[in-house]
Amino acid sequence: MTRHVGRVVAGRYLLLRPLGDGGSDRVWLAHDQRLGGEVALKAAGTGARDVPPPPGHPHVVAVHDVVEHEGVPWTVMEYVAGAVDLRALVARRGPLAPADCARIGLAVLSVLHAPAAGHEPGVPHRRVGPADILLAPDRGGAPYGRILLLDHVAAGPGDGDGLLALGRTLHYAVEGREPSDREVPVRAGALGPLLARLLGGAPGPRVTVAEAEAELAWIVTPQTDTYARPRTDPGSRPPWSAAPTPGSRPAAPADRQAAATTGHRRRRPRALRAALAGGLGLVLALGGVWYALAGRAADGTGTPYGDTVGLAAPLEDGDCVRAHWPGGTRFAGTPRLTADPACRGPAPDGQVMAFVPASSAEQARELGPARCEERTREARARLAGVRSVAVVPADDGFETARGRTACLVLGVHGPVYGPLGRHREPGSVFADTATMQRRDCLDVRSAREARLVPCAGRYDAQVLGFTRLPSDVTLAGAPAAADRACAREVPPRDYGFDPSLYEAGSRTAAGAWKSGSHLAVCTVRRQNGGTMEGNGP
């Protein structure tokens, strides 16, 4: 394709470089020699019928013109700087969280079933694949907050409403692979029941468009009820969901599907669903982040985050914190925080991982939570059972807080017992498995002691993921049960390790049994007990 660089299309558009596949066709970055500026160009494919996009739709790349060059139609589109297609993003960073996939699904549905120019009854709706969906920075600065559809191709036979293609796309986004009849989703979490209906793998009638929209909106928006979540991926739970209460029974998938049709979950207006899908940063602020607003009104004290939070000095990067929640229920109300800058106190609940600067207290309240969610996303994706918390400056403490919202990562079920992510030092001993993260390399000294070591050198095991053990497993029986569960649910072969050389292992610690989470860390190790080297197989 590099041979086409420098080619001029329709006497006007100079091809600069390929941008991506754009579904079945190559998309180019081009320079408009007449008006100046950059555009995206796509040659029309063969064997697929283009469907006109809804004009002015917020989730569609704007089409400026259609020109013909050497008998081939070319579509001239908006160039979206910083955009990456969904397929490339998953290949680069791994599967997305179910809530993020649900937002993408809502955006796609809002386009598939929007009135299109010239659309008539009986004309198939559009279908999309992972390469047809662009994720780009939004105005709030979230790098993947803007969701755009690139292609508008008629749905194939048997998929007149485009839902089958949507199901395959969401499966790829949340699982990192194409759907297969021989495999069941292991990372889908709340999205799992809907995926089964979209792909036709669940009993009963296939899901309708309205049901799919209601289910996706339910996943995006915080709820008080629970859902049946597989034990294989505790991190797949939406960040607003609390730890299960003793004696509670999660609703079965069939119960939740029935609730969607009986009105247990109130369906949201289309405008709200579109806003939920498009305003990624805003949605995260509303549903994915708790933030401290105590002291919103000026109280004269000048404390950085208000009297309820209780800190006399602003938080610093890497500060560990203890959170004292009113009534003892985590993430209910506004906690009183105690800072531990050296992270040497007993069982810290979390740590400051980033900051969001603002020009005023009002701007901090408006932008801080969503940007904290984004800036801690990568760290949270590698941990299990953590949640983002934004501590926003009070009106009269804005200057004291140096105009910054502090972005914390806190344990959902209990303390994290030590520094997190980049704040950990090589060679340090893990006080608990709560601070272990995916792709950590471990120097295992004993069943109770493991140290964090660089993956460039030699090590004994590497962390692959997490699983949750049944509530009847005791701490004494956890190591054997965790080994079996990890071999079944997080097999090293799925990560490219040769099963003839490597085997699944695990790490368990008392903290997960004190909190009731029963989380176990799944690792890979050599079968003969030898050392490993390098970050991956």
PDB file of C-alpha atoms in Angstrom, residues 77-291:
ATOM      1  CA  MET A  77     -14.602  12.020   5.645  1.00  0.00           C
ATOM      2  CA  GLU A  78     -13.656  13.919   8.756  1.00  0.00           C
ATOM      3  CA  TYR A  79     -10.125  13.133   9.959  1.00  0.00           C
ATOM      4  CA  VAL A  80     -10.307  12.334  13.680  1.00  0.00           C
ATOM      5  CA  ALA A  81      -6.922  13.020  15.258  1.00  0.00           C
ATOM      6  CA  GLY A  82      -5.787  10.549  17.881  1.00  0.00           C
ATOM      7  CA  ALA A  83      -8.416   7.975  16.953  1.00  0.00           C
ATOM      8  CA  VAL A  84      -7.809   4.235  17.109  1.00  0.00           C
ATOM      9  CA  ASP A  85     -10.179   1.566  15.900  1.00  0.00           C
ATOM     10  CA  LEU A  86     -11.587  -0.930  18.379  1.00  0.00           C
ATOM     11  CA  ARG A  87      -9.765  -3.888  16.882  1.00  0.00           C
ATOM     12  CA  ALA A  88      -6.404  -2.154  17.119  1.00  0.00           C
ATOM     13  CA  LEU A  89      -7.094  -0.937  20.668  1.00  0.00           C
ATOM     14  CA  VAL A  90      -7.943  -4.440  21.914  1.00  0.00           C
ATOM     15  CA  ALA A  91      -4.869  -5.854  20.173  1.00  0.00           C
ATOM     16  CA  ARG A  92      -2.708  -3.192  21.805  1.00  0.00           C
ATOM     17  CA  ARG A  93      -4.150  -2.984  25.331  1.00  0.00           C
ATOM     18  CA  GLY A  94      -6.201  -6.142  25.764  1.00  0.00           C
ATOM     19  CA  PRO A  95      -9.935  -6.663  26.378  1.00  0.00           C
ATOM     20  CA  LEU A  96     -12.064  -3.764  27.604  1.00  0.00           C
ATOM     21  CA  ALA A  97     -14.184  -3.650  30.740  1.00  0.00           C
ATOM     22  CA  PRO A  98     -17.829  -4.706  30.313  1.00  0.00           C
ATOM     23  CA  ALA A  99     -19.107  -1.220  31.177  1.00  0.00           C
ATOM     24  CA  ASP A 100     -16.915   0.346  28.471  1.00  0.00           C
ATOM     25  CA  CYS A 101     -18.165  -2.245  25.967  1.00  0.00           C
ATOM     26  CA  ALA A 102     -21.745  -1.419  26.938  1.00  0.00           C
ATOM     27  CA  ARG A 103     -21.147   2.269  26.192  1.00  0.00           C
ATOM     28  CA  ILE A 104     -19.794   1.302  22.790  1.00  0.00           C
ATOM     29  CA  GLY A 105     -22.842  -0.908  22.215  1.00  0.00           C
ATOM     30  CA  LEU A 106     -25.230   1.934  23.017  1.00  0.00           C
ATOM     31  CA  ALA A 107     -23.418   4.233  20.592  1.00  0.00           C
ATOM     32  CA  VAL A 108     -23.578   1.608  17.837  1.00  0.00           C
ATOM     33  CA  LEU A 109     -27.289   0.963  18.391  1.00  0.00           C
ATOM     34  CA  SER A 110     -28.030   4.684  18.300  1.00  0.00           C
ATOM     35  CA  VAL A 111     -26.554   4.732  14.786  1.00  0.00           C
ATOM     36  CA  LEU A 112     -27.892   1.408  13.523  1.00  0.00           C
ATOM     37  CA  HIS A 113     -31.466   2.370  14.254  1.00  0.00           C
ATOM     38  CA  ALA A 114     -31.417   6.095  13.731  1.00  0.00           C
ATOM     39  CA  PRO A 115     -33.516   7.403  10.801  1.00  0.00           C
ATOM     40  CA  ALA A 116     -31.167   7.521   7.837  1.00  0.00           C
ATOM     41  CA  ALA A 117     -31.408   9.619   4.740  1.00  0.00           C
ATOM     42  CA  GLY A 118     -33.432   7.595   2.276  1.00  0.00           C
ATOM     43  CA  HIS A 119     -34.039   4.736   4.727  1.00  0.00           C
ATOM     44  CA  GLU A 120     -37.269   2.917   4.056  1.00  0.00           C
ATOM     45  CA  PRO A 121     -39.096   0.054   5.773  1.00  0.00           C
ATOM     46  CA  GLY A 122     -37.671  -3.315   4.756  1.00  0.00           C
ATOM     47  CA  VAL A 123     -34.213  -1.944   3.962  1.00  0.00           C
ATOM     48  CA  PRO A 124     -31.596  -3.745   6.087  1.00  0.00           C
ATOM     49  CA  HIS A 125     -29.972  -1.720   8.838  1.00  0.00           C
ATOM     50  CA  ARG A 126     -26.252  -1.171   9.044  1.00  0.00           C
ATOM     51  CA  ARG A 127     -23.810  -3.679  10.536  1.00  0.00           C
ATOM     52  CA  VAL A 128     -20.431  -2.903  12.030  1.00  0.00           C
ATOM     53  CA  GLY A 129     -17.320  -4.763  13.113  1.00  0.00           C
ATOM     54  CA  PRO A 130     -14.457  -3.881  15.496  1.00  0.00           C
ATOM     55  CA  ALA A 131     -12.455  -2.164  12.743  1.00  0.00           C
ATOM     56  CA  ASP A 132     -15.465   0.071  11.922  1.00  0.00           C
ATOM     57  CA  ILE A 133     -15.574   1.671  15.388  1.00  0.00           C
ATOM     58  CA  LEU A 134     -13.224   4.537  16.236  1.00  0.00           C
ATOM     59  CA  LEU A 135     -12.392   5.591  19.780  1.00  0.00           C
ATOM     60  CA  ALA A 136     -10.991   9.098  20.008  1.00  0.00           C
ATOM     61  CA  PRO A 137     -10.260  11.794  22.608  1.00  0.00           C
ATOM     62  CA  ASP A 138     -13.264  13.767  23.757  1.00  0.00           C
ATOM     63  CA  ARG A 139     -13.422  17.413  24.776  1.00  0.00           C
ATOM     64  CA  GLY A 140     -12.867  16.488  28.410  1.00  0.00           C
ATOM     65  CA  GLY A 141      -9.522  14.881  27.588  1.00  0.00           C
ATOM     66  CA  ALA A 142     -10.536  11.224  27.997  1.00  0.00           C
ATOM     67  CA  PRO A 143      -8.452   9.451  25.300  1.00  0.00           C
ATOM     68  CA  TYR A 144     -11.243   7.053  24.258  1.00  0.00           C
ATOM     69  CA  GLY A 145     -14.268   9.102  25.246  1.00  0.00           C
ATOM     70  CA  ARG A 146     -15.563   9.752  21.726  1.00  0.00           C
ATOM     71  CA  ILE A 147     -17.182   6.769  19.961  1.00  0.00           C
ATOM     72  CA  LEU A 148     -17.563   7.029  16.184  1.00  0.00           C
ATOM     73  CA  LEU A 149     -18.680   4.669  13.433  1.00  0.00           C
ATOM     74  CA  LEU A 150     -16.628   4.694  10.289  1.00  0.00           C
ATOM     75  CA  ASP A 151     -18.497   2.363   7.933  1.00  0.00           C
ATOM     76  CA  HIS A 152     -22.184   2.094   7.049  1.00  0.00           C
ATOM     77  CA  VAL A 153     -22.693  -1.309   5.437  1.00  0.00           C
ATOM     78  CA  ALA A 154     -25.997  -3.090   5.016  1.00  0.00           C
ATOM     79  CA  ALA A 155     -26.567  -5.984   7.393  1.00  0.00           C
ATOM     80  CA  GLY A 156     -26.110  -9.465   5.976  1.00  0.00           C
ATOM     81  CA  PRO A 157     -28.692 -12.264   5.576  1.00  0.00           C
ATOM     82  CA  GLY A 158     -30.306 -13.267   8.855  1.00  0.00           C
ATOM     83  CA  ASP A 159     -29.079 -10.116  10.592  1.00  0.00           C
ATOM     84  CA  GLY A 160     -31.537  -7.512   9.383  1.00  0.00           C
ATOM     85  CA  ASP A 161     -31.327  -5.555  12.631  1.00  0.00           C
ATOM     86  CA  GLY A 162     -27.517  -5.753  12.873  1.00  0.00           C
ATOM     87  CA  LEU A 163     -27.646  -7.300  16.363  1.00  0.00           C
ATOM     88  CA  LEU A 164     -25.701 -10.427  15.475  1.00  0.00           C
ATOM     89  CA  ALA A 165     -22.799  -8.333  14.169  1.00  0.00           C
ATOM     90  CA  LEU A 166     -23.062  -6.149  17.280  1.00  0.00           C
ATOM     91  CA  GLY A 167     -22.867  -9.245  19.492  1.00  0.00           C
ATOM     92  CA  ARG A 168     -19.749 -10.457  17.702  1.00  0.00           C
ATOM     93  CA  THR A 169     -18.172  -7.009  18.028  1.00  0.00           C
ATOM     94  CA  LEU A 170     -18.922  -6.724  21.761  1.00  0.00           C
ATOM     95  CA  HIS A 171     -17.655 -10.272  22.329  1.00  0.00           C
ATOM     96  CA  TYR A 172     -14.375  -9.351  20.655  1.00  0.00           C
ATOM     97  CA  ALA A 173     -14.105  -6.163  22.734  1.00  0.00           C
ATOM     98  CA  VAL A 174     -14.718  -7.800  26.125  1.00  0.00           C
ATOM     99  CA  GLU A 175     -13.003 -11.167  25.495  1.00  0.00           C
ATOM    100  CA  GLY A 176     -10.236 -10.162  23.100  1.00  0.00           C
ATOM    101  CA  ARG A 177     -11.167 -12.836  20.549  1.00  0.00           C
ATOM    102  CA  GLU A 178     -13.871 -13.748  18.079  1.00  0.00           C
ATOM    103  CA  PRO A 179     -16.822 -15.756  19.475  1.00  0.00           C
ATOM    104  CA  SER A 180     -16.727 -19.541  19.163  1.00  0.00           C
ATOM    105  CA  ASP A 181     -19.342 -22.231  19.712  1.00  0.00           C
ATOM    106  CA  ARG A 182     -16.810 -24.180  21.772  1.00  0.00           C
ATOM    107  CA  GLU A 183     -16.001 -21.427  24.258  1.00  0.00           C
ATOM    108  CA  VAL A 184     -18.007 -19.403  26.744  1.00  0.00           C
ATOM    109  CA  PRO A 185     -17.181 -15.806  27.753  1.00  0.00           C
ATOM    110  CA  VAL A 186     -14.958 -15.586  30.835  1.00  0.00           C
ATOM    111  CA  ARG A 187     -14.450 -11.816  31.114  1.00  0.00           C
ATOM    112  CA  ALA A 188     -17.886 -10.569  30.095  1.00  0.00           C
ATOM    113  CA  GLY A 189     -19.251 -10.111  33.618  1.00  0.00           C
ATOM    114  CA  ALA A 190     -22.537  -8.210  33.476  1.00  0.00           C
ATOM    115  CA  LEU A 191     -22.420  -8.309  29.686  1.00  0.00           C
ATOM    116  CA  GLY A 192     -22.495 -12.126  29.537  1.00  0.00           C
ATOM    117  CA  PRO A 193     -26.272 -12.772  29.502  1.00  0.00           C
ATOM    118  CA  LEU A 194     -26.845 -10.178  26.776  1.00  0.00           C
ATOM    119  CA  LEU A 195     -23.995 -11.576  24.658  1.00  0.00           C
ATOM    120  CA  ALA A 196     -25.585 -15.016  24.788  1.00  0.00           C
ATOM    121  CA  ARG A 197     -28.860 -13.619  23.485  1.00  0.00           C
ATOM    122  CA  LEU A 198     -27.225 -11.449  20.821  1.00  0.00           C
ATOM    123  CA  LEU A 199     -25.238 -14.405  19.502  1.00  0.00           C
ATOM    124  CA  GLY A 200     -28.176 -16.815  19.689  1.00  0.00           C
ATOM    125  CA  GLY A 201     -26.597 -19.049  22.333  1.00  0.00           C
ATOM    126  CA  ALA A 202     -29.247 -18.547  25.006  1.00  0.00           C
ATOM    127  CA  PRO A 203     -32.579 -20.380  25.206  1.00  0.00           C
ATOM    128  CA  GLY A 204     -35.720 -18.489  24.297  1.00  0.00           C
ATOM    129  CA  PRO A 205     -36.363 -15.847  21.642  1.00  0.00           C
ATOM    130  CA  ARG A 206     -33.530 -13.711  20.337  1.00  0.00           C
ATOM    131  CA  VAL A 207     -33.133 -10.328  21.982  1.00  0.00           C
ATOM    132  CA  THR A 208     -34.874  -7.342  20.428  1.00  0.00           C
ATOM    133  CA  VAL A 209     -33.305  -3.956  19.777  1.00  0.00           C
ATOM    134  CA  ALA A 210     -35.265  -2.363  22.632  1.00  0.00           C
ATOM    135  CA  GLU A 211     -34.203  -5.108  25.057  1.00  0.00           C
ATOM    136  CA  ALA A 212     -30.573  -4.780  24.002  1.00  0.00           C
ATOM    137  CA  GLU A 213     -30.656  -1.024  24.555  1.00  0.00           C
ATOM    138  CA  ALA A 214     -32.260  -1.428  27.986  1.00  0.00           C
ATOM    139  CA  GLU A 215     -29.720  -4.055  29.032  1.00  0.00           C
ATOM    140  CA  LEU A 216     -26.742  -2.010  27.870  1.00  0.00           C
ATOM    141  CA  ALA A 217     -28.076   1.107  29.602  1.00  0.00           C
ATOM    142  CA  TRP A 218     -28.507  -0.917  32.789  1.00  0.00           C
ATOM    143  CA  ILE A 219     -24.856  -2.001  32.672  1.00  0.00           C
ATOM    144  CA  VAL A 220     -23.637   1.558  32.104  1.00  0.00           C
ATOM    145  CA  THR A 221     -25.761   3.167  34.814  1.00  0.00           C
ATOM    146  CA  PRO A 222     -25.264   2.368  38.516  1.00  0.00           C
ATOM    147  CA  GLN A 223     -27.882   0.069  40.025  1.00  0.00           C
ATOM    148  CA  THR A 224     -28.667  -1.232  43.495  1.00  0.00           C
ATOM    149  CA  ASP A 225     -29.344  -4.834  42.466  1.00  0.00           C
ATOM    150  CA  THR A 226     -26.616  -7.354  41.626  1.00  0.00           C
ATOM    151  CA  TYR A 227     -25.978  -9.719  38.776  1.00  0.00           C
ATOM    152  CA  ALA A 228     -24.577 -13.197  38.424  1.00  0.00           C
ATOM    153  CA  ARG A 229     -20.879 -12.636  37.734  1.00  0.00           C
ATOM    154  CA  PRO A 230     -18.385 -15.372  36.848  1.00  0.00           C
ATOM    155  CA  ARG A 231     -15.664 -15.912  39.412  1.00  0.00           C
ATOM    156  CA  THR A 232     -12.982 -15.802  36.739  1.00  0.00           C
ATOM    157  CA  ASP A 233     -12.713 -12.035  36.543  1.00  0.00           C
ATOM    158  CA  PRO A 234     -13.484 -10.035  39.674  1.00  0.00           C
ATOM    159  CA  GLY A 235     -12.210  -6.948  37.900  1.00  0.00           C
ATOM    160  CA  SER A 236     -15.015  -7.177  35.362  1.00  0.00           C
ATOM    161  CA  ARG A 237     -17.546  -5.954  37.900  1.00  0.00           C
ATOM    162  CA  PRO A 238     -18.645  -2.372  37.274  1.00  0.00           C
ATOM    163  CA  PRO A 239     -16.721  -0.025  39.577  1.00  0.00           C
ATOM    164  CA  TRP A 240     -19.830   1.219  41.368  1.00  0.00           C
ATOM    165  CA  SER A 241     -20.951  -2.225  42.593  1.00  0.00           C
ATOM    166  CA  ALA A 242     -20.279  -2.925  46.253  1.00  0.00           C
ATOM    167  CA  ALA A 243     -19.062  -6.123  47.851  1.00  0.00           C
ATOM    168  CA  PRO A 244     -21.847  -8.714  48.264  1.00  0.00           C
ATOM    169  CA  THR A 245     -23.580  -8.606  51.602  1.00  0.00           C
ATOM    170  CA  PRO A 246     -23.709 -11.802  53.669  1.00  0.00           C
ATOM    171  CA  GLY A 247     -26.751 -13.853  52.815  1.00  0.00           C
ATOM    172  CA  SER A 248     -27.553 -11.968  49.621  1.00  0.00           C
ATOM    173  CA  ARG A 249     -28.280 -13.979  46.472  1.00  0.00           C
ATOM    174  CA  PRO A 250     -27.228 -12.553  43.088  1.00  0.00           C
ATOM    175  CA  ALA A 251     -29.991 -12.603  40.542  1.00  0.00           C
ATOM    176  CA  ALA A 252     -29.724 -15.392  37.999  1.00  0.00           C
ATOM    177  CA  PRO A 253     -29.354 -14.454  34.320  1.00  0.00           C
ATOM    178  CA  ALA A 254     -32.879 -15.672  33.589  1.00  0.00           C
ATOM    179  CA  ASP A 255     -34.258 -13.525  36.404  1.00  0.00           C
ATOM    180  CA  ARG A 256     -32.476 -10.475  35.045  1.00  0.00           C
ATOM    181  CA  GLN A 257     -33.726 -11.102  31.530  1.00  0.00           C
ATOM    182  CA  ALA A 258     -37.257 -11.407  32.840  1.00  0.00           C
ATOM    183  CA  ALA A 259     -36.816  -8.204  34.801  1.00  0.00           C
ATOM    184  CA  ALA A 260     -35.834  -6.400  31.611  1.00  0.00           C
ATOM    185  CA  THR A 261     -39.132  -7.352  30.000  1.00  0.00           C
ATOM    186  CA  THR A 262     -41.391  -6.853  33.007  1.00  0.00           C
ATOM    187  CA  GLY A 263     -40.248  -3.329  33.761  1.00  0.00           C
ATOM    188  CA  HIS A 264     -38.201  -4.012  36.879  1.00  0.00           C
ATOM    189  CA  ARG A 265     -35.526  -1.888  35.281  1.00  0.00           C
ATOM    190  CA  ARG A 266     -36.922   1.299  33.947  1.00  0.00           C
ATOM    191  CA  ARG A 267     -35.904   1.811  30.353  1.00  0.00           C
ATOM    192  CA  ARG A 268     -34.241   5.103  29.685  1.00  0.00           C
ATOM    193  CA  PRO A 269     -35.233   7.512  26.921  1.00  0.00           C
ATOM    194  CA  ARG A 270     -33.214   7.262  23.712  1.00  0.00           C
ATOM    195  CA  ALA A 271     -31.693  10.694  24.317  1.00  0.00           C
ATOM    196  CA  LEU A 272     -30.373   9.556  27.675  1.00  0.00           C
ATOM    197  CA  ARG A 273     -28.971   6.365  26.204  1.00  0.00           C
ATOM    198  CA  ALA A 274     -27.157   8.332  23.506  1.00  0.00           C
ATOM    199  CA  ALA A 275     -25.773  10.683  26.134  1.00  0.00           C
ATOM    200  CA  LEU A 276     -24.591   7.723  28.195  1.00  0.00           C
ATOM    201  CA  ALA A 277     -22.816   6.225  25.214  1.00  0.00           C
ATOM    202  CA  GLY A 278     -21.223   9.412  23.933  1.00  0.00           C
ATOM    203  CA  GLY A 279     -20.354  11.236  27.122  1.00  0.00           C
ATOM    204  CA  LEU A 280     -17.883   8.666  28.401  1.00  0.00           C
ATOM    205  CA  GLY A 281     -16.222  11.025  30.805  1.00  0.00           C
ATOM    206  CA  LEU A 282     -19.569  12.263  32.132  1.00  0.00           C
ATOM    207  CA  VAL A 283     -20.898   8.756  32.608  1.00  0.00           C
ATOM    208  CA  LEU A 284     -17.812   7.746  34.503  1.00  0.00           C
ATOM    209  CA  ALA A 285     -18.236  10.780  36.700  1.00  0.00           C
ATOM    210  CA  LEU A 286     -21.833   9.843  37.444  1.00  0.00           C
ATOM    211  CA  GLY A 287     -21.488   6.103  37.838  1.00  0.00           C
ATOM    212  CA  GLY A 288     -17.911   4.898  37.942  1.00  0.00           C
ATOM    213  CA  VAL A 289     -16.404   7.199  40.526  1.00  0.00           C
ATOM    214  CA  TRP A 290     -17.187   8.205  44.057  1.00  0.00           C
ATOM    215  CA  TYR A 291     -15.841  11.620  44.852  1.00  0.00           C
TER     216      TYR A 291
END
